[in-house]
Each structure stands twice: as C-alpha cells, then as structure tokens.
Tab-separated table of C-alpha atoms in Angstrom:
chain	number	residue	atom	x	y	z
A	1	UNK	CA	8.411	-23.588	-19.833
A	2	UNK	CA	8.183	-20.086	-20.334
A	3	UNK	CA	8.901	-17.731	-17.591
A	4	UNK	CA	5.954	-16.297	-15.702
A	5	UNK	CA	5.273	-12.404	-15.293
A	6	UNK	CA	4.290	-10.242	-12.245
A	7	UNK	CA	3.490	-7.066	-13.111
A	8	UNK	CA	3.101	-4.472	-10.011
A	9	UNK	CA	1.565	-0.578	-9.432
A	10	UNK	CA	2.880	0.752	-6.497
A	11	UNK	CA	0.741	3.839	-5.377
A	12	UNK	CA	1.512	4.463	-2.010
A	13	UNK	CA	4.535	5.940	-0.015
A	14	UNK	CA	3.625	4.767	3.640
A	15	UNK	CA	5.530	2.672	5.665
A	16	UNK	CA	3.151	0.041	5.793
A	17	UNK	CA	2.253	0.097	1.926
A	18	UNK	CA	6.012	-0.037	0.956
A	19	UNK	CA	6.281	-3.813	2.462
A	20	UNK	CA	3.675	-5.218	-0.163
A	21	UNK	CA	5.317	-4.511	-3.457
A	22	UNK	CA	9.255	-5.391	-2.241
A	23	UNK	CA	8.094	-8.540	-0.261
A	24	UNK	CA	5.813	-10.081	-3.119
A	25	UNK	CA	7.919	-8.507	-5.836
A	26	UNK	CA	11.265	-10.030	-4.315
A	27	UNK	CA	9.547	-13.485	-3.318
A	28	UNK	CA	8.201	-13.655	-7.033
A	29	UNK	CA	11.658	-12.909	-8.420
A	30	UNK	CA	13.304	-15.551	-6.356
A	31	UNK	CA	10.472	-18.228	-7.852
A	32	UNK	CA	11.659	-17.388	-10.882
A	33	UNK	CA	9.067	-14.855	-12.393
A	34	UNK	CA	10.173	-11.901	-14.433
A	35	UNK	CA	9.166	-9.289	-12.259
A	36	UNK	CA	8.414	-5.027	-13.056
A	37	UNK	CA	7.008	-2.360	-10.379
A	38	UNK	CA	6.087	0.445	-11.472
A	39	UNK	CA	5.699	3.188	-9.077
A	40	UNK	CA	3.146	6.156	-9.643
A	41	UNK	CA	1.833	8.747	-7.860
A	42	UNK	CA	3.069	8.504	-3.853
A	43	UNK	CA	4.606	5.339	-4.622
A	44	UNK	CA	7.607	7.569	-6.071
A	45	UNK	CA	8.228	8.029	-2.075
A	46	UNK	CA	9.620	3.770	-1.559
A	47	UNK	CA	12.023	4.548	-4.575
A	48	UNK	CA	13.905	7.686	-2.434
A	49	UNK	CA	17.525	7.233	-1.216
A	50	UNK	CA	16.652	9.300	1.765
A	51	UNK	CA	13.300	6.691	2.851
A	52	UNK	CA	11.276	8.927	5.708
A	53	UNK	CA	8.086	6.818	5.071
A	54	UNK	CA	5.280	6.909	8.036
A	55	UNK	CA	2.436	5.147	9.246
A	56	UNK	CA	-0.444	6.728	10.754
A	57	UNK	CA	-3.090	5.568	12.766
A	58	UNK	CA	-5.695	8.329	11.689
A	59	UNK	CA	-8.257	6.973	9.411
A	60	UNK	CA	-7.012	3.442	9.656
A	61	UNK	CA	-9.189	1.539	11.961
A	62	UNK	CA	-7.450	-1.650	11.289
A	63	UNK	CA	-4.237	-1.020	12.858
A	64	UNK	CA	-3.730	-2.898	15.709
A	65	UNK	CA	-2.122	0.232	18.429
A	66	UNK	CA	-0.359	-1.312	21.412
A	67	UNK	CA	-1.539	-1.569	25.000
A	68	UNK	CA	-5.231	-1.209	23.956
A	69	UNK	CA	-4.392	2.891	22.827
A	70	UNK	CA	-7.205	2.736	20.284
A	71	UNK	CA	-9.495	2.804	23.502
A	72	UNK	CA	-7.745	5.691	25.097
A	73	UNK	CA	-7.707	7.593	21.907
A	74	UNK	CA	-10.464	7.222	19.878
A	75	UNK	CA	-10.555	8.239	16.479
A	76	UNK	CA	-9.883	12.248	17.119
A	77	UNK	CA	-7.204	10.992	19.213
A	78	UNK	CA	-5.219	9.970	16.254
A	79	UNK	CA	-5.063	13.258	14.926
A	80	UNK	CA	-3.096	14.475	18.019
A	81	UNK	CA	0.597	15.829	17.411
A	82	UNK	CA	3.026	13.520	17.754
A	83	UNK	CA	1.090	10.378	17.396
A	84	UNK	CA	1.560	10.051	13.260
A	85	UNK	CA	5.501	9.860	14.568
A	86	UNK	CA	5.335	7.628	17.850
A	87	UNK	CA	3.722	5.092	15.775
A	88	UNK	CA	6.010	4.928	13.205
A	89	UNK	CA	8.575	4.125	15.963
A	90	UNK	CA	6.396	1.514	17.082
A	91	UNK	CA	5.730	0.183	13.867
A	92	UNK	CA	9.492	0.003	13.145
A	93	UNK	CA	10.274	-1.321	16.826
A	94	UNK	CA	7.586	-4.168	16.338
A	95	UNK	CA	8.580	-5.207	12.875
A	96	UNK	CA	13.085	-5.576	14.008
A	97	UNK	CA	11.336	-7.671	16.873
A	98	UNK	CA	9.746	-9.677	14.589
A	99	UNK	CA	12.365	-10.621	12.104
A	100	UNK	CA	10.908	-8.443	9.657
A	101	UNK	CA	13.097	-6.957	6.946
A	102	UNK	CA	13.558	-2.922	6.620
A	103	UNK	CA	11.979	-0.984	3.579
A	104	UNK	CA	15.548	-0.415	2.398
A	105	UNK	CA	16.400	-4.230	2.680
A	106	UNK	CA	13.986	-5.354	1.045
A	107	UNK	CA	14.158	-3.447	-1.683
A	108	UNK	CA	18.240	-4.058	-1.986
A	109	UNK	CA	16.947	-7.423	-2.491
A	110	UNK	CA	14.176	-7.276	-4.668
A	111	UNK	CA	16.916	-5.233	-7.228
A	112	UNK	CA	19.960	-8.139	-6.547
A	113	UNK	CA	16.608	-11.022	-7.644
A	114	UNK	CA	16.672	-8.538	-10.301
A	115	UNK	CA	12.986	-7.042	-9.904
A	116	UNK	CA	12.976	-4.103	-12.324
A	117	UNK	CA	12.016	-1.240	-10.854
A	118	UNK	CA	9.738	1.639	-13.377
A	119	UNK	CA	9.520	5.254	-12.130
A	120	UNK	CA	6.164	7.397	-13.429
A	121	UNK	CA	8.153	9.779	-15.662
A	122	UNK	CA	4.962	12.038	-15.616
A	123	UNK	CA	4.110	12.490	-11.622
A	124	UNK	CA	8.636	12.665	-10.770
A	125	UNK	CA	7.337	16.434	-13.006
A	126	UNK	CA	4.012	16.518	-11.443
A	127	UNK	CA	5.454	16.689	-7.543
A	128	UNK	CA	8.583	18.691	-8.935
A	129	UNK	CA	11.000	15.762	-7.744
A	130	UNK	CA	14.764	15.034	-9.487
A	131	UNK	CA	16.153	11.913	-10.375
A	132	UNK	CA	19.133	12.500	-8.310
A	133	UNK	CA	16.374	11.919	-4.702
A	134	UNK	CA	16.025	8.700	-5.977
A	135	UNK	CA	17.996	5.033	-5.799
A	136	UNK	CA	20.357	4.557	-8.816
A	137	UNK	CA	18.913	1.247	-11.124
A	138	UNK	CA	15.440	2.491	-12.174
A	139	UNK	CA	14.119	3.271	-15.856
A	140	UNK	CA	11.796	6.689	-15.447
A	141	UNK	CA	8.998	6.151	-17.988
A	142	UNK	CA	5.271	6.417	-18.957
A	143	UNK	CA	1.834	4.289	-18.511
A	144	UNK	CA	2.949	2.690	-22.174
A	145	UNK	CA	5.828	1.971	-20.856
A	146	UNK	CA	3.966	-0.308	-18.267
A	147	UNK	CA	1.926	-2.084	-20.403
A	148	UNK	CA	4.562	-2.944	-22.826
A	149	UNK	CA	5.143	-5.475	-20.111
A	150	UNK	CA	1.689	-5.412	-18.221
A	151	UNK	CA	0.034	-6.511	-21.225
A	152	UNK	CA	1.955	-9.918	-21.295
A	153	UNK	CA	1.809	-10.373	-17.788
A	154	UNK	CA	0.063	-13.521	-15.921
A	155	UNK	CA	-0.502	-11.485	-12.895
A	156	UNK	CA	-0.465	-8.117	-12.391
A	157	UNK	CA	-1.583	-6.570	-8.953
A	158	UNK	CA	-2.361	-2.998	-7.905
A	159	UNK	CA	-0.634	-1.571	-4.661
B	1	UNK	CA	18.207	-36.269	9.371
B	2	UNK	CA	20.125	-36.945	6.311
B	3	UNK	CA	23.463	-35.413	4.801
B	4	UNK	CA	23.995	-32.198	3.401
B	5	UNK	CA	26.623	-30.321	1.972
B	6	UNK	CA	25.538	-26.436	3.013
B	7	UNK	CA	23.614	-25.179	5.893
B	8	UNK	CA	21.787	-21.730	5.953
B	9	UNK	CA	20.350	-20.347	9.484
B	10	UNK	CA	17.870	-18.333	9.141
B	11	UNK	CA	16.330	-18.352	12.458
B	12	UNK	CA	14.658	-15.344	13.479
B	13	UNK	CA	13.832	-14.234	10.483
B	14	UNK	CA	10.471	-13.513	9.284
B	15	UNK	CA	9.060	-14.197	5.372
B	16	UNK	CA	9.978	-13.347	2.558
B	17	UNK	CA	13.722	-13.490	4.068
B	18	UNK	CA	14.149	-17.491	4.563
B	19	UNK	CA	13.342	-17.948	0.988
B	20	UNK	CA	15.508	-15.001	-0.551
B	21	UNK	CA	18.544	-16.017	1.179
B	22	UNK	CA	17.756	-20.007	0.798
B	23	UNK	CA	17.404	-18.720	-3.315
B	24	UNK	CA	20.499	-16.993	-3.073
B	25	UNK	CA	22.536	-19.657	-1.198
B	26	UNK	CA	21.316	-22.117	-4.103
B	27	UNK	CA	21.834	-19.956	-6.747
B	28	UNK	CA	25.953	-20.696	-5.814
B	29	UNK	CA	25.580	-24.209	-5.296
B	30	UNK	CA	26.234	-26.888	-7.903
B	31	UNK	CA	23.019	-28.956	-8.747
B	32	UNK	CA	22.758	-32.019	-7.229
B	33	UNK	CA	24.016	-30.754	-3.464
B	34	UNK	CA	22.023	-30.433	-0.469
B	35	UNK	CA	21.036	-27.176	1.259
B	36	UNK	CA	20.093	-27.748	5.339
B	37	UNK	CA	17.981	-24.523	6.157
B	38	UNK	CA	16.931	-23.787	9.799
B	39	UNK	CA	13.776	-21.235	9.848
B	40	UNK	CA	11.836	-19.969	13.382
B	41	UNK	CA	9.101	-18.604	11.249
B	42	UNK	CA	6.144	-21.239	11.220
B	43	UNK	CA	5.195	-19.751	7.688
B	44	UNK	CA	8.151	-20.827	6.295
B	45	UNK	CA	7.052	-24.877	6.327
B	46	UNK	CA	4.224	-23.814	3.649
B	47	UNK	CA	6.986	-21.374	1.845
B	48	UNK	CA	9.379	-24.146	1.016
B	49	UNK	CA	7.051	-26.805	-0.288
B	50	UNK	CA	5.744	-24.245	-2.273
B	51	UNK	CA	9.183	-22.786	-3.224
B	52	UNK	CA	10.272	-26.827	-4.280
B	53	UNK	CA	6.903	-26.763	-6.470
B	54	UNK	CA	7.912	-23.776	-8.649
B	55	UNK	CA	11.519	-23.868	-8.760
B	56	UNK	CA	11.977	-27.767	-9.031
B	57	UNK	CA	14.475	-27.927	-6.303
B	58	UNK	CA	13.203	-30.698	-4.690
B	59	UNK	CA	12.090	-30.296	-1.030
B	60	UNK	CA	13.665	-33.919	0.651
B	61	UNK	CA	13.144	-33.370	3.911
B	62	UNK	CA	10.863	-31.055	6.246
B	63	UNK	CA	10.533	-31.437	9.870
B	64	UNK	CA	10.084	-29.437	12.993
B	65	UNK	CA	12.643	-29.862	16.060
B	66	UNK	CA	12.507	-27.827	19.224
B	67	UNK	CA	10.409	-25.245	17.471
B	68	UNK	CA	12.772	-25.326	14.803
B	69	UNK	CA	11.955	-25.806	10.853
B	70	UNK	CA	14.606	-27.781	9.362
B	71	UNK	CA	14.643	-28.103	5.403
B	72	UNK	CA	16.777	-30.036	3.320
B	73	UNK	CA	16.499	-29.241	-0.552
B	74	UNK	CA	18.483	-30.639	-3.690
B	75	UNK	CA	19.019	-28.270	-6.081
B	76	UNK	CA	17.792	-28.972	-9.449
C-alpha cells in the first residue's frame, strides 16, 4: 500500500495555534503518513530557536479564563497591560498540569517521526528574519515548493 | 492480563504523547513481541485501536484498571 500524505500550512505564531500543526503533524508521522508543514506568514514564529509565543485573551471569546475572569473583565478588560502575559502563564501552567507536551517538545518529536518541516522563503525576507533565528533541519522555499508535495497529498489542512 | 515482553508507562501524559512514545518504543522492538502500555488519558483507549487499524500492529488487549488504560500490542 502506498504511503499516505498530510500536507500542512501553518499560519499562525501563537501559543495556542503552534499545538495544532506539531500534534497532528507528529501523530500522522507516527501512523505512518509522509508528512510536510509548511510555515508562512506568522507561522515562521513556531520554527524559532528562541520560542516566545503568547496567547491572548483579547478578541478570543472562546477561551475559557480561570476563576470566571471573563466576567470580571469583559471584553475591554482583555486589552489591559499585563493580561496578554498572565495568560500565557496560565495557559502554560494549565497545559504541564495536564500532561500536555511543550511547543518545543513537540516539535523535537514531530522532526525525530521525521515530519519535514518547509520555511516560506518569501515572508523569512518579507519580516527581515535570518535563518540563523531559526531551528537547524528545515528546507526555506516557495508556494511551488509546497505543492510539489501538496498536489499529491490525501489530506492537506490549513492552520 | 497476558504476557509481554516490554512495558511503556505513560501515565500522566496527555495525547499525542502515549502514541509517539508507544511508536517509538515499537519501532526498536522485533516483530512478533508484546508492548504493555499504561495511559491515564481516557482518549488514549480510542487512540490505540485506531493506531492498531493503520499501522497493523495488532491491538490484543485493552482494558481499564483503577482508572488505568492498559494496552497490549504485537508488533507487526
């Protein structure tokens, strides 16, 4: 039988966006799919040695906030200083409590299952960044470069 | 439950974890042995059954004990 394909954009560089790629990426891998992320736009951010991603409560009324905080701070609330990094603490506190993997695990993994890991050549120039912020093990490329393996794909999913 | 040759803990861990390292423990295993893995995370009885399905390790046993998940899967 042929081996399947998962084919992955990763677009965004928050804490709670970088779990989806690594955790379906690596959990494909380890079924035995050939597996390619390619990471555009703020998604560069989950491929940085230095991670310093964030979650933030403003604009995002489906986060859950501890001890009922969404009624105490309503939507303007969220924009106070300080709260974008006390609930990235939380986040992170609530996830170790969990069993929940770090970023940086997770992607360690998803690169030993041998998930293959495509940087947007075009937006590294665009934001002014240098290969040297980011992990060693990725291919910098273009949108053709992508599809090469996109195209043949049986699933391909947009983060 | 019935014999096994290697045992993997992965209590407390949450998913995707108890089926990377169950993968990886395999993956230096000769086929035919037995793998005994011990999960906490309730997802993990779906995981495994699925994880047999696709890999064609087969999935031998699955119970729950004292709010344990017990596995025992024969690599292919």
């Amino acid at each position: 039988m042929e081996q399947k394909k998962l084919a992955i954009i990763a677009t965004k560089g928050t804490l709670d966006w970088a779990y989806p790629p690594f955790i379906l990426g690596s959990t494909a891998a380890a079924l035995g799919y050939d597996v390619e992320i390619f990471f555009t736009f703020y998604g560069l951010q989950l491929l940085k040695k230095d991670l310093d991603l964030k979650v933030s409560p403003l604009g995002n009324p489906g986060m859950p906030m501890p001890m009922g905080m969404d009624k105490w701070f309503p939507v303007l609330g969220t924009a106070l200083p300080g709260m974008e990094a006390m609930m990235t603490m939380m986040m992170k506190q609530k996830m170790a409590s969990k069993g929940v993997a770090s970023v940086e695990e997770l992607r360690e993994l998803s690169q030993e299952a041998e998930v293959r890991f495509i940087a947007c050549q075009m937006t590294v120039d665009l934001f002014d960044m240098d290969h040297n912020q980011f992990i060693d093990g990725i291919e910098y490329a273009g949108a053709a470069r992508f599809f090469e393996f996109g195209g043949e794909a049986d699933i391909c999913m947009y983060m | 439950m019935a014999d096994y040759d290697q045992e993997l803990d992965a209590s407390g861990l949450n998913c995707p974890l108890p089926i990377l390292r169950a993968k990886k423990t395999l993956g230096a295993m000769e086929a035919g042995k037995v793998l005994h893995i011990i999960a906490t995370d309730p997802g993990s009885v779906k995981d495994f059954e699925a994880f047999a399905k696709q890999t064609g390790n087969e999935l031998m046993e699955s119970k729950e004990e004292g709010g344990k998940f017990h596995f025992l899967i024969k690599k292919a």
